[in-house]
PDB file of C-alpha atoms in Angstrom:
ATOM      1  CA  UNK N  29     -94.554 -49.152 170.037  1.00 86.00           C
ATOM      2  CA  UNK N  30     -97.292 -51.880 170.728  1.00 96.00           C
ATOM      3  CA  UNK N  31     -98.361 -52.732 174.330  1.00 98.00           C
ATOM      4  CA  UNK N  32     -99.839 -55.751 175.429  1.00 98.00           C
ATOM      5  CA  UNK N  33    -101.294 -57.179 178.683  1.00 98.00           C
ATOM      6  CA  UNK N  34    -100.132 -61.305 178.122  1.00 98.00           C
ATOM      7  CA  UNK N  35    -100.314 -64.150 176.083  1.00 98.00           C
ATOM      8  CA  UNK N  36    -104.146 -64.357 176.122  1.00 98.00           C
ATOM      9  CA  UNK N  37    -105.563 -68.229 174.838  1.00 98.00           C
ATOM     10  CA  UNK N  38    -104.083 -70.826 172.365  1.00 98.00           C
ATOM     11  CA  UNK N  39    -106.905 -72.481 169.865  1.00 98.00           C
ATOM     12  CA  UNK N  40    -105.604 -76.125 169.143  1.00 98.00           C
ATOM     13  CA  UNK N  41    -107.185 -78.700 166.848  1.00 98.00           C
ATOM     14  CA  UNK N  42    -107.611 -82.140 168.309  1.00 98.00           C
ATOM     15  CA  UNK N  43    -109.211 -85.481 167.053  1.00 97.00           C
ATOM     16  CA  UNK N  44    -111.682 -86.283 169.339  1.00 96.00           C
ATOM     17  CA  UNK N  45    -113.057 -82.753 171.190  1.00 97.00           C
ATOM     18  CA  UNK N  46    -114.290 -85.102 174.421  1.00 96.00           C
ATOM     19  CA  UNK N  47    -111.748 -86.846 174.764  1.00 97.00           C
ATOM     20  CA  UNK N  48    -109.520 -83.811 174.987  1.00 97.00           C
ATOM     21  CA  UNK N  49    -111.675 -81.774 177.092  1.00 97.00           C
ATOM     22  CA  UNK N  50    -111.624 -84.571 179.757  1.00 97.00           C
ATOM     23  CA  UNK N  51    -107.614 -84.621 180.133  1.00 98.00           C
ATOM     24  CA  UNK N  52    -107.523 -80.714 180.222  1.00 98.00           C
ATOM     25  CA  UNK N  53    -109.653 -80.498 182.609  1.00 98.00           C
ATOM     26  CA  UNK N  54    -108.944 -83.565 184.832  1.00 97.00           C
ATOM     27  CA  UNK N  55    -105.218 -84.036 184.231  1.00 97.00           C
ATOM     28  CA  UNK N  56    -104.227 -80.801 183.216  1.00 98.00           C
ATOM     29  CA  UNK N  57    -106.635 -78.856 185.897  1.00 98.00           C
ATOM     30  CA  UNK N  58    -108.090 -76.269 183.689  1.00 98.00           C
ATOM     31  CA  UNK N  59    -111.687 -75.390 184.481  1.00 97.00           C
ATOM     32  CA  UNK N  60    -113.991 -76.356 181.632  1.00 97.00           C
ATOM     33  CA  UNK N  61    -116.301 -73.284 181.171  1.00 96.00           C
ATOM     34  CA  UNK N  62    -119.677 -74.657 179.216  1.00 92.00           C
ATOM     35  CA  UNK N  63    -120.727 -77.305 177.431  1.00 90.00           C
ATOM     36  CA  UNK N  64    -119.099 -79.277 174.178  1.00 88.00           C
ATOM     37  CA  UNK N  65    -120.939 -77.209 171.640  1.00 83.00           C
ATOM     38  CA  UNK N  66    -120.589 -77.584 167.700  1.00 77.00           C
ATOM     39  CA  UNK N  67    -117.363 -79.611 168.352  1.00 91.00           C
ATOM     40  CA  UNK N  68    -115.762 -76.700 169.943  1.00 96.00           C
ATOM     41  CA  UNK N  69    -114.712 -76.746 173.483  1.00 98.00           C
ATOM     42  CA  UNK N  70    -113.539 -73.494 176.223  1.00 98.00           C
ATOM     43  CA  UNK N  71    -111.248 -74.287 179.394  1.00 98.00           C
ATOM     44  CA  UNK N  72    -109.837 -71.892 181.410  1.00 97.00           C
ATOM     45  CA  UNK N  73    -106.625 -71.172 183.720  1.00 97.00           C
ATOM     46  CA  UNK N  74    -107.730 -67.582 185.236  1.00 97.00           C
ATOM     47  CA  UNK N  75    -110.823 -65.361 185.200  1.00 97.00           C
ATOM     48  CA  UNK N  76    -111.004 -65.335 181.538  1.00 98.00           C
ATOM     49  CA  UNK N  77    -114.094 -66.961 179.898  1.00 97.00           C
ATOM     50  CA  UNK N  78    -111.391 -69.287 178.086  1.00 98.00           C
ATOM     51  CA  UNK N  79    -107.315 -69.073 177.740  1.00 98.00           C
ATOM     52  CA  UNK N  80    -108.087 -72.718 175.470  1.00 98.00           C
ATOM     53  CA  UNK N  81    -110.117 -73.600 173.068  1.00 98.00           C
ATOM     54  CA  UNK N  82    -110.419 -77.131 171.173  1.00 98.00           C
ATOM     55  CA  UNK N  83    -111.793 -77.555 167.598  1.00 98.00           C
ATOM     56  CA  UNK N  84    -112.615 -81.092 166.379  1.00 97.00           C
ATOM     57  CA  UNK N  85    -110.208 -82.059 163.554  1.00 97.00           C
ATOM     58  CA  UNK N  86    -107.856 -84.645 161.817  1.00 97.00           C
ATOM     59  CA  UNK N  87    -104.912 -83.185 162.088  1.00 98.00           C
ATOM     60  CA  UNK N  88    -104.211 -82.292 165.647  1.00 98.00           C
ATOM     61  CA  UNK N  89    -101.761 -79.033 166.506  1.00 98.00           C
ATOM     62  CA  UNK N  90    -102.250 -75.040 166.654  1.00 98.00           C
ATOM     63  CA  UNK N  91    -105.235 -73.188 164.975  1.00 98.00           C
ATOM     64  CA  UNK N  92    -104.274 -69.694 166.365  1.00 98.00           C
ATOM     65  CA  UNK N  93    -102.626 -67.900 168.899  1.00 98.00           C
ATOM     66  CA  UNK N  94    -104.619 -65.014 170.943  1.00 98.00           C
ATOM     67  CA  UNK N  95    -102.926 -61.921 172.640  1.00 98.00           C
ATOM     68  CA  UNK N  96    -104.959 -59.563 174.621  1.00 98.00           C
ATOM     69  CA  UNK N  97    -103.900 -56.099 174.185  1.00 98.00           C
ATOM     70  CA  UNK N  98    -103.150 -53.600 176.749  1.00 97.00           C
ATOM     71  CA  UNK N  99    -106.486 -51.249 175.756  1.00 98.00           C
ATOM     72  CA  UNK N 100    -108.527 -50.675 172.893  1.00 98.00           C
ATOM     73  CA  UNK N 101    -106.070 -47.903 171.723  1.00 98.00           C
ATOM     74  CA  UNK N 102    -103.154 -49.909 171.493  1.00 98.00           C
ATOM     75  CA  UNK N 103    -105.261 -52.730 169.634  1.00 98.00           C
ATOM     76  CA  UNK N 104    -106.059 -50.174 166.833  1.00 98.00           C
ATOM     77  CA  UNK N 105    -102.341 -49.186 166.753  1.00 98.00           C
ATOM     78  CA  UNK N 106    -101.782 -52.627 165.953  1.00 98.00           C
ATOM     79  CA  UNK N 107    -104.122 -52.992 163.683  1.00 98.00           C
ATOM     80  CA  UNK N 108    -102.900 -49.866 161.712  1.00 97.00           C
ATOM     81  CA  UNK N 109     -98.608 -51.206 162.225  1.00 97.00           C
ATOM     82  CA  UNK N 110     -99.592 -54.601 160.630  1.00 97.00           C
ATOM     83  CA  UNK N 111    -102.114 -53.277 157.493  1.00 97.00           C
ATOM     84  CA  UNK N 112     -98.995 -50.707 156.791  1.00 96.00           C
ATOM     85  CA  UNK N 113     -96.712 -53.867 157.392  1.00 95.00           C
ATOM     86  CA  UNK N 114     -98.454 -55.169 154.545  1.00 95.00           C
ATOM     87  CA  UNK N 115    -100.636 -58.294 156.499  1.00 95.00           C
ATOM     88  CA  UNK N 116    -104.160 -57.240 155.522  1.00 96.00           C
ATOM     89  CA  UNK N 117    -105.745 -57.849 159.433  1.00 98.00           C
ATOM     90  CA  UNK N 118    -109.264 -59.041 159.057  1.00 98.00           C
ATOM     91  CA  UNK N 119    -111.715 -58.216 161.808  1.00 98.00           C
ATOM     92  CA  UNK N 120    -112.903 -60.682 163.566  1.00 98.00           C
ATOM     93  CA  UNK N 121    -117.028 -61.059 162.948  1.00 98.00           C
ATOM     94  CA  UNK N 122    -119.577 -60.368 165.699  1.00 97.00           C
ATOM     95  CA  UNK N 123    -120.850 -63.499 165.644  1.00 97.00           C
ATOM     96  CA  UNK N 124    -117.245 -65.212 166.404  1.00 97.00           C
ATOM     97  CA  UNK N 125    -116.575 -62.591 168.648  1.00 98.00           C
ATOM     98  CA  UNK N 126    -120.029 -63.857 171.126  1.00 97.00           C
ATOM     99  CA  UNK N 127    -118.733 -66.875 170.869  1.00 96.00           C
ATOM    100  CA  UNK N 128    -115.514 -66.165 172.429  1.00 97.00           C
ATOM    101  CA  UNK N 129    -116.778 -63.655 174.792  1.00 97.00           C
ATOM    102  CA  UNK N 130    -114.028 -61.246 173.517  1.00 98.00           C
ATOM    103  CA  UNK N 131    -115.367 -57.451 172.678  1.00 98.00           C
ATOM    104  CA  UNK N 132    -113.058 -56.289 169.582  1.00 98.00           C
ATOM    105  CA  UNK N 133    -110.032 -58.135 167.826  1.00 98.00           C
ATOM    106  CA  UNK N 134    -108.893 -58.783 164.548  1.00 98.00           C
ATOM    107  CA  UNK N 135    -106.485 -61.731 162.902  1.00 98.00           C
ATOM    108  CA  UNK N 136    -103.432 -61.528 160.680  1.00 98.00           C
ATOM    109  CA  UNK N 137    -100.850 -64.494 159.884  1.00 97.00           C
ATOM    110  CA  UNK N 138     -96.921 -64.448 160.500  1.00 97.00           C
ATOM    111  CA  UNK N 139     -94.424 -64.850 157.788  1.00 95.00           C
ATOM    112  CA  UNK N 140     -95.577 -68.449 158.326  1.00 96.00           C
ATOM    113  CA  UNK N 141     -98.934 -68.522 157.760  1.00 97.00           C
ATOM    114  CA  UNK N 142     -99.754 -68.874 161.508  1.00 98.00           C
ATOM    115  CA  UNK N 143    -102.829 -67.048 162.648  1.00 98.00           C
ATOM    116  CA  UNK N 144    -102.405 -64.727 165.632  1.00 98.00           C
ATOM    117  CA  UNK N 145    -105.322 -62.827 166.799  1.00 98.00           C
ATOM    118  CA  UNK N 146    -105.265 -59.324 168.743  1.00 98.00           C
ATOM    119  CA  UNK N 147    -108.437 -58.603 170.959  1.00 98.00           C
ATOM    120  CA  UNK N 148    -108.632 -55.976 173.339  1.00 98.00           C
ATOM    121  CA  UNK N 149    -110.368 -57.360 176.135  1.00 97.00           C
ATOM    122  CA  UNK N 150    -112.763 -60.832 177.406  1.00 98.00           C
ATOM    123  CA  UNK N 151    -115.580 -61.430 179.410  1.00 98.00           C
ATOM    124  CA  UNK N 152    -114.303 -62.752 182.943  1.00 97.00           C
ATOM    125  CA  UNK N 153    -116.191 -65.765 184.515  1.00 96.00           C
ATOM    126  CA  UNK N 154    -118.134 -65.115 187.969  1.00 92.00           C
ATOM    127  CA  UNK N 155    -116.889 -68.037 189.477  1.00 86.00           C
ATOM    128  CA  UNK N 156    -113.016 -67.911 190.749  1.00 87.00           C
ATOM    129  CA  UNK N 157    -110.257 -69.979 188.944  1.00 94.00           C
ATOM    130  CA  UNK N 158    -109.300 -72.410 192.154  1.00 93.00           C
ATOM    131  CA  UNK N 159    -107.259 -75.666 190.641  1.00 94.00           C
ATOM    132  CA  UNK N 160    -107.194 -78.834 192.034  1.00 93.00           C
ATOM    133  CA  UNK N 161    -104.441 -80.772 192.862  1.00 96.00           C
ATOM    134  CA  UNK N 162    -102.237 -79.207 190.385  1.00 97.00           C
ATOM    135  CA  UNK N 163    -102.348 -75.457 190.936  1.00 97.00           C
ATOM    136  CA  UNK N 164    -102.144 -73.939 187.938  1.00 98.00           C
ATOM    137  CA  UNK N 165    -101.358 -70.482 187.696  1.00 97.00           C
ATOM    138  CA  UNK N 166    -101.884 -69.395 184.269  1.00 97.00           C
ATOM    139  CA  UNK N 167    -100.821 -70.019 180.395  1.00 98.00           C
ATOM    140  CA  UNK N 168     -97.712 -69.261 180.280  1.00 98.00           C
ATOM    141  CA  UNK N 169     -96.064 -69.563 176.711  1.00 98.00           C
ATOM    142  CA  UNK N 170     -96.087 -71.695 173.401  1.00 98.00           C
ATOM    143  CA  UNK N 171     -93.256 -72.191 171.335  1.00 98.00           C
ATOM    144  CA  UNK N 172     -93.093 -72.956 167.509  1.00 98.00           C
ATOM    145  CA  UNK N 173     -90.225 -74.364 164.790  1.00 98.00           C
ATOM    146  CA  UNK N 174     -90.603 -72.402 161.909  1.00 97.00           C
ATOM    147  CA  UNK N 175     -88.609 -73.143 158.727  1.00 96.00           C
ATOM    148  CA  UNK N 176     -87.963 -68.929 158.407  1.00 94.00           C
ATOM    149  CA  UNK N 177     -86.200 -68.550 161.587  1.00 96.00           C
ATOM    150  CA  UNK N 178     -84.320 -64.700 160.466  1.00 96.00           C
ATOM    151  CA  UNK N 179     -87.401 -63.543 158.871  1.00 96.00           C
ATOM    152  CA  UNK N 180     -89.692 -64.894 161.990  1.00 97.00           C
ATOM    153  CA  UNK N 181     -87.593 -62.906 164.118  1.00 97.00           C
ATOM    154  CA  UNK N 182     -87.680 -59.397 162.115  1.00 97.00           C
ATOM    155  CA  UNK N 183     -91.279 -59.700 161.950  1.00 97.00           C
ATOM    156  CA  UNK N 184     -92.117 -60.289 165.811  1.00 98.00           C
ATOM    157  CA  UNK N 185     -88.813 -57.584 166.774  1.00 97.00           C
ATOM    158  CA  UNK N 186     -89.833 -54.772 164.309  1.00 96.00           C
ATOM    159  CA  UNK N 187     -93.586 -54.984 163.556  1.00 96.00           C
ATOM    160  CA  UNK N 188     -95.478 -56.912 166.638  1.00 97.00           C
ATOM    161  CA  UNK N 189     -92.709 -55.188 169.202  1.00 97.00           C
ATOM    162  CA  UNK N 190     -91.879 -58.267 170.922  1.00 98.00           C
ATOM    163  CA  UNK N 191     -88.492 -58.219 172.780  1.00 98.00           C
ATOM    164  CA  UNK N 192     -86.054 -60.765 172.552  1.00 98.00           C
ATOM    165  CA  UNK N 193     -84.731 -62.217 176.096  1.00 98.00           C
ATOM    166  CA  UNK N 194     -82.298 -64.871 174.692  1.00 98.00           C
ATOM    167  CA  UNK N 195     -81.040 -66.730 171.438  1.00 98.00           C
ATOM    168  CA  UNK N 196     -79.624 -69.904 171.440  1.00 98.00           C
ATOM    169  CA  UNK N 197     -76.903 -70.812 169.010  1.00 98.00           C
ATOM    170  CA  UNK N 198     -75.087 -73.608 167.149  1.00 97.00           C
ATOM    171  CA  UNK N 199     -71.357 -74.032 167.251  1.00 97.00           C
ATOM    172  CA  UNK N 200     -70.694 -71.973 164.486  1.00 97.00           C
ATOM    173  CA  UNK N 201     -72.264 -69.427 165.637  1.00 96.00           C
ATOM    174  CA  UNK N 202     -75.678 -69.527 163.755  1.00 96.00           C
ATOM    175  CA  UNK N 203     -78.524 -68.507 165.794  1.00 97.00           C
ATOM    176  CA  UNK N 204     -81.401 -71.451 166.116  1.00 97.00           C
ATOM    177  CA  UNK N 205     -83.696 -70.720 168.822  1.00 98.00           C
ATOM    178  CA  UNK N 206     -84.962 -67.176 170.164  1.00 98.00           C
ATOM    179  CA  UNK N 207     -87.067 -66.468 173.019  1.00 98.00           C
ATOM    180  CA  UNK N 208     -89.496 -63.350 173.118  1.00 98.00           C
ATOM    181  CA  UNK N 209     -91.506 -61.832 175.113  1.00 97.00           C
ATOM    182  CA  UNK N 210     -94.461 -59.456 174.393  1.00 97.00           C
ATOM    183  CA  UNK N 211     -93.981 -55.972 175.262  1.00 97.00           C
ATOM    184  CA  UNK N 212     -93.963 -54.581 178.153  1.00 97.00           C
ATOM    185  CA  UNK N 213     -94.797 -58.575 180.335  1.00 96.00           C
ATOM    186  CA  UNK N 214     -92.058 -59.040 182.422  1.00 97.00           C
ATOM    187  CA  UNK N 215     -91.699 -63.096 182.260  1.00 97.00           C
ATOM    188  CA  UNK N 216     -88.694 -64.485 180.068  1.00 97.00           C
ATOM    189  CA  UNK N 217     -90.835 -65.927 177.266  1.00 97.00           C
ATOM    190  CA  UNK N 218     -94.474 -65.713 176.451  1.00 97.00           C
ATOM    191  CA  UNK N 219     -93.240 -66.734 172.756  1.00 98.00           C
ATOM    192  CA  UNK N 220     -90.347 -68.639 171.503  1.00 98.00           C
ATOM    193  CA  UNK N 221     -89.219 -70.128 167.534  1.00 98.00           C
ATOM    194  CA  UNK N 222     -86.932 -72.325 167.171  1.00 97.00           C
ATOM    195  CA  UNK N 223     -85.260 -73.315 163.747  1.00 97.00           C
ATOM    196  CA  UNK N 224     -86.921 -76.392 162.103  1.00 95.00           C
ATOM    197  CA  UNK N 225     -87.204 -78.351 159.070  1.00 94.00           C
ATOM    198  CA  UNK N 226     -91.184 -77.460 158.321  1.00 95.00           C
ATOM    199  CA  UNK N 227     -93.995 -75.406 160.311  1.00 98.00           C
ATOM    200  CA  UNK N 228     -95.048 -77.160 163.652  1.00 98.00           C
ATOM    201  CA  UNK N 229     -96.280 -76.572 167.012  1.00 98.00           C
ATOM    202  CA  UNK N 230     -93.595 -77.371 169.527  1.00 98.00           C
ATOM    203  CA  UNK N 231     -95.264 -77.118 172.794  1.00 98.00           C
ATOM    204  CA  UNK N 232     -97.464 -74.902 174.648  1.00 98.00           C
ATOM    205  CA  UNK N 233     -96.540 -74.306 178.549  1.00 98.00           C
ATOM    206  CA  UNK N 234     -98.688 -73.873 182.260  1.00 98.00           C
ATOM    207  CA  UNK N 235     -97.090 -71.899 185.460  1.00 98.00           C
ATOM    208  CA  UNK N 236     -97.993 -74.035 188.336  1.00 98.00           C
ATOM    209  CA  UNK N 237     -97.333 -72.474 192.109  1.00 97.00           C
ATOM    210  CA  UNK N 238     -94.748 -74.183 193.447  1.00 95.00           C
ATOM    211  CA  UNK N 239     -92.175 -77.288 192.980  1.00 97.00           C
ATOM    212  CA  UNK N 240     -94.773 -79.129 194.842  1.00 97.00           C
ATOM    213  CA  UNK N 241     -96.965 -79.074 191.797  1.00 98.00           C
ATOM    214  CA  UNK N 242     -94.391 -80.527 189.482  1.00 98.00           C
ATOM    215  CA  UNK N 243     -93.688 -83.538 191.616  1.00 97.00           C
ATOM    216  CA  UNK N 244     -97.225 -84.433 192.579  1.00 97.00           C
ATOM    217  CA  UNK N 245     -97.686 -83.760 188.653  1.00 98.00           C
ATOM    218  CA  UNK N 246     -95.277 -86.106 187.583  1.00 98.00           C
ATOM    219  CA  UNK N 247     -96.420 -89.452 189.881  1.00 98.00           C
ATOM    220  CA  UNK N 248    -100.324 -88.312 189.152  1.00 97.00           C
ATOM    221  CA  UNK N 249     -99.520 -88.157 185.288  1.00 98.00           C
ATOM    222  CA  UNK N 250     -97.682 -91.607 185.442  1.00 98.00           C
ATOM    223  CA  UNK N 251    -100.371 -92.967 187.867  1.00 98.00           C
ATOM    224  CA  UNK N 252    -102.438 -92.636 184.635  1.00 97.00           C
ATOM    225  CA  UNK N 253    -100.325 -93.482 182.007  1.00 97.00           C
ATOM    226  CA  UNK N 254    -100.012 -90.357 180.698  1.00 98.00           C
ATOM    227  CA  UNK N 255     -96.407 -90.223 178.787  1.00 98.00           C
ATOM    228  CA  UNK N 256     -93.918 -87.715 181.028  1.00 98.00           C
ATOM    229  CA  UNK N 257     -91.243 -86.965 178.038  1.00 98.00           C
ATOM    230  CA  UNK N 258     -88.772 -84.739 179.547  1.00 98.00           C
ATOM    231  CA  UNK N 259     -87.847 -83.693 183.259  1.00 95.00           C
ATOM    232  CA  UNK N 260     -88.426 -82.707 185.918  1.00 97.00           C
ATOM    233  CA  UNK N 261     -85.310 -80.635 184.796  1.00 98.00           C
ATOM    234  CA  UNK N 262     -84.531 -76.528 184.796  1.00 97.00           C
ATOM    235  CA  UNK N 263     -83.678 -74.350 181.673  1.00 97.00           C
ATOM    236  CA  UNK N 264     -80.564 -72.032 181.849  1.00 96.00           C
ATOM    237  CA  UNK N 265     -82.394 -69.606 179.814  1.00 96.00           C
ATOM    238  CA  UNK N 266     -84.967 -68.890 182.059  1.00 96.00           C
ATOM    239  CA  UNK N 267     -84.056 -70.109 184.797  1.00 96.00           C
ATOM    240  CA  UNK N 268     -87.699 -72.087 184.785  1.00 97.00           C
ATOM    241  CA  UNK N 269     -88.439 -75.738 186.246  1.00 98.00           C
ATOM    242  CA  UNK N 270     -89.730 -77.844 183.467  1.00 98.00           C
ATOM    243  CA  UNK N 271     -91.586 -81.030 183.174  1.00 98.00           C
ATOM    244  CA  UNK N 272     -92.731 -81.956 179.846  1.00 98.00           C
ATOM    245  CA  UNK N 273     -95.899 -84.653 178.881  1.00 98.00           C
ATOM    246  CA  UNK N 274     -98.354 -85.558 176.052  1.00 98.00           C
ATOM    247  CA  UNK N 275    -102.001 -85.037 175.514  1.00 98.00           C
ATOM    248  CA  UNK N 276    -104.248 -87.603 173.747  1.00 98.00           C
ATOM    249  CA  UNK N 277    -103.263 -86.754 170.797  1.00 98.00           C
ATOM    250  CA  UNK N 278     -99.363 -86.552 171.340  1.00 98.00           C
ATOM    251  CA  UNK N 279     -99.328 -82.437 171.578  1.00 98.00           C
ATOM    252  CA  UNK N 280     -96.691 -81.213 174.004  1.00 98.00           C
ATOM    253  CA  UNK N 281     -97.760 -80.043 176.726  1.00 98.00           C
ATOM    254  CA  UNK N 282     -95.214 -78.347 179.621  1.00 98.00           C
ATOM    255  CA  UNK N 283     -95.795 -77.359 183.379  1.00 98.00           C
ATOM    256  CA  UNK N 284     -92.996 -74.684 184.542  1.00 98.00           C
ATOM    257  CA  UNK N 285     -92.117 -72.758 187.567  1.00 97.00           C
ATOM    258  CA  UNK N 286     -90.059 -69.347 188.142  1.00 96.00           C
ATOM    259  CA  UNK N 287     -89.135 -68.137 185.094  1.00 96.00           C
ATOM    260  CA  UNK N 288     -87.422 -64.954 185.017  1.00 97.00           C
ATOM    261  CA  UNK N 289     -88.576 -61.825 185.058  1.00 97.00           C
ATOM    262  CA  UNK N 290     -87.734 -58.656 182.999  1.00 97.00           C
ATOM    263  CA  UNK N 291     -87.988 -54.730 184.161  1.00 97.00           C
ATOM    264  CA  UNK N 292     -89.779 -52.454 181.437  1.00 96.00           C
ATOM    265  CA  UNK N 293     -86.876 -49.915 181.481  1.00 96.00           C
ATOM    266  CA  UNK N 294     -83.561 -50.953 181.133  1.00 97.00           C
ATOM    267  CA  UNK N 295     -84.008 -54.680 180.723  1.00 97.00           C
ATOM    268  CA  UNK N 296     -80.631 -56.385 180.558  1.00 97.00           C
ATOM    269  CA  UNK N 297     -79.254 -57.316 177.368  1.00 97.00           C
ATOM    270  CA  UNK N 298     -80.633 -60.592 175.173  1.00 98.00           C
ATOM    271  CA  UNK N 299     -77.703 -63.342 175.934  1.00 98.00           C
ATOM    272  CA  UNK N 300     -76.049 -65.750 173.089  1.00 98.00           C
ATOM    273  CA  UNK N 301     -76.468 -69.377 174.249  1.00 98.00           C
ATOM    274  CA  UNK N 302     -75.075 -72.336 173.264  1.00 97.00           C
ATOM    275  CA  UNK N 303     -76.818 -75.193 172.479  1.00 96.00           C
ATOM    276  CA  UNK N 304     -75.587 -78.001 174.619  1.00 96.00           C
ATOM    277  CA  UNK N 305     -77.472 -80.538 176.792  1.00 96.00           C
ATOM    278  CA  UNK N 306     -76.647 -78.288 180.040  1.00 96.00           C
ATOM    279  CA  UNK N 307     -78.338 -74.834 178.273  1.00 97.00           C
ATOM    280  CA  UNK N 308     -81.208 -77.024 177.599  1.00 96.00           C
ATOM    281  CA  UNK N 309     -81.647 -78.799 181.124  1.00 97.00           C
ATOM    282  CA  UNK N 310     -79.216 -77.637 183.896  1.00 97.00           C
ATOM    283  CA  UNK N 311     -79.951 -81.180 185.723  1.00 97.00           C
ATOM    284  CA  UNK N 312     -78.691 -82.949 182.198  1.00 96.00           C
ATOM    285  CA  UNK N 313     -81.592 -85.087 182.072  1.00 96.00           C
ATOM    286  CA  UNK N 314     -82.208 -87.156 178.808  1.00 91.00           C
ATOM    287  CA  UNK N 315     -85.489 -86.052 176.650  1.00 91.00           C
ATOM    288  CA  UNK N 316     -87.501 -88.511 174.744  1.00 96.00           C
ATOM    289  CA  UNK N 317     -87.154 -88.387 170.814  1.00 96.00           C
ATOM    290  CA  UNK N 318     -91.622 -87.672 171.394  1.00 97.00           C
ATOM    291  CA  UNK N 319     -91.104 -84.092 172.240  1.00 97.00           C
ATOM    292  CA  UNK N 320     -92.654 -81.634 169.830  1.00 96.00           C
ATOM    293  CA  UNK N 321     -93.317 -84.213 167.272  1.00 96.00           C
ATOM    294  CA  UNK N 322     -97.015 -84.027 166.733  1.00 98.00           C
ATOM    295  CA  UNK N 323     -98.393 -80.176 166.115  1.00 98.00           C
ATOM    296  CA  UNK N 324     -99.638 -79.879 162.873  1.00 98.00           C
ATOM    297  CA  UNK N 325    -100.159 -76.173 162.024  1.00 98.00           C
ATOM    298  CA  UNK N 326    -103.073 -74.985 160.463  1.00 98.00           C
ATOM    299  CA  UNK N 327    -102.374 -72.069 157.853  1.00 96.00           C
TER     300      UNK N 327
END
């Protein structure tokens, strides 16, 4: 049984690295840490050296997806679950590893293709995380529609030890969404797949602090003509606030507040939910047909 500490940075291509780095990090409220270097840019949301990172590219959407490990040991444990699993994990070079201040890790791809990467542990930055206006309080999740959905599942439940909080369902019963969380965090989701016709990132999510964040958000986003697609509106799944907008290059981007929280022993039991408007958004609210459409996935 695999233990990790969180969800720890998402790598996403983008068109135009500058352009990208500016709405992160005046928009968004992420701290930039460095310079634009080699067309690859760091932000941050915590004490971590970087929890993003932006790569110059074409086709805009997820490169990889980072977890950090709860200690070195359980990082080799991993590695030895997935190469018995049959996913050949490749260490990740020293050279890559300076550049991403991270000490030991390796990567492996999903049933998909996707490339996750385990690491064990990253430098922290001197200077203290302190967001302005919006106060972000960490990345939070990232959710993907895989064409695979049964097989997805089975490989994050039994191999990666991920824990399944909720499933959503269709009326006859087939299961199309699930949301996971990786052992032992305590918040609802730090993963979810949802059933889709191809591979593509569907959004990737920020806590802010409190519901005074979301509001000022929403008027500061429109303010700047920044496209606000869905909410503000609150999941029945989690329980979470939500407020969904685009980046520059249409990616999905997601603020949310107080999503619930699991014990390590004696969770309760993963719920079947239905997929109606009211399981989606408790307030009802009407998303726009812009949500999760652009997140090419690069396998």
């Amino acid at each position: 049984m695999i233990r990790y500490t969180k969800l720890g940075y998402i790598a996403l291509n983008v068109t135009d690295v500058q352009q990208s780095v500016n709405f992160y990090r005046d928009m968004v409220c992420l701290d930039q840490v460095g310079d634009i270097k080699e067309d690859i840019a760091f932000l941050s949301s915590s004490s971590d050296y970087h929890n993003l990172v932006l790569n110059k590219s074409d086709k805009p959407g997820l490169k990889r997806i980072g977890f950090e490990m709860e200690s070195t040991q359980q990082l080799e444990k991993a590695f030895d679950l997935l190469e018995k699993a049959g996913c050949h994990p490749v260490e990740v070079d020293k050279a890559e590893r300076s550049l991403l201040k991270i000490d030991k890790a390796f990567r492996f791809k999903d049933p998909n293709g996707v490339t996750f990467e385990l690491y064990n542990r990253m430098m922290q930055r001197a200077k203290p995380y302190q967001p302005d206006p919006i106060k972000v309080l960490k990345l939070d999740h990232i959710v993907l529609r895989v064409p695979n959905l049964q097989e997805t599942v089975r490989f994050f439940t039994d191999v990666l030890n991920f824990k399944i909080s909720d499933t959503r369902h269709k009326p006859d019963g087939e299961m199309y969404f699930a949301f996971m969380r990786c052992f032992p965090s305590p918040f609802h989701h730090s993963f979810g797949i949802s059933q889709g016709d191809d591979l593509r990132m569907f959004h990737i999510a920020y806590k802010v602090a409190d519901i005074n964040d979301v509001g000022a958000a929403r008027n500061r986003l429109l303010n700047y003509n920044v496209p606000v697609i869905f909410g503000p509106g609150r999941h029945l799944a989690s329980g979470s606030i939500f407020m969904y907008f685009l980046d520059p290059d249409g990616l999905t981007l997601e603020y949310t507040l107080g999503m619930e929280e699991f014990p390590e022993e004696n969770p309760r039991e993963p719920r079947m939910l239905d997929n109606s408007l009211r399981t989606t958004d408790m307030w009802e609210g009407a998303s726009d047909p812009r949500i999760g459409k652009v997140g090419h996935v690069e396998v």
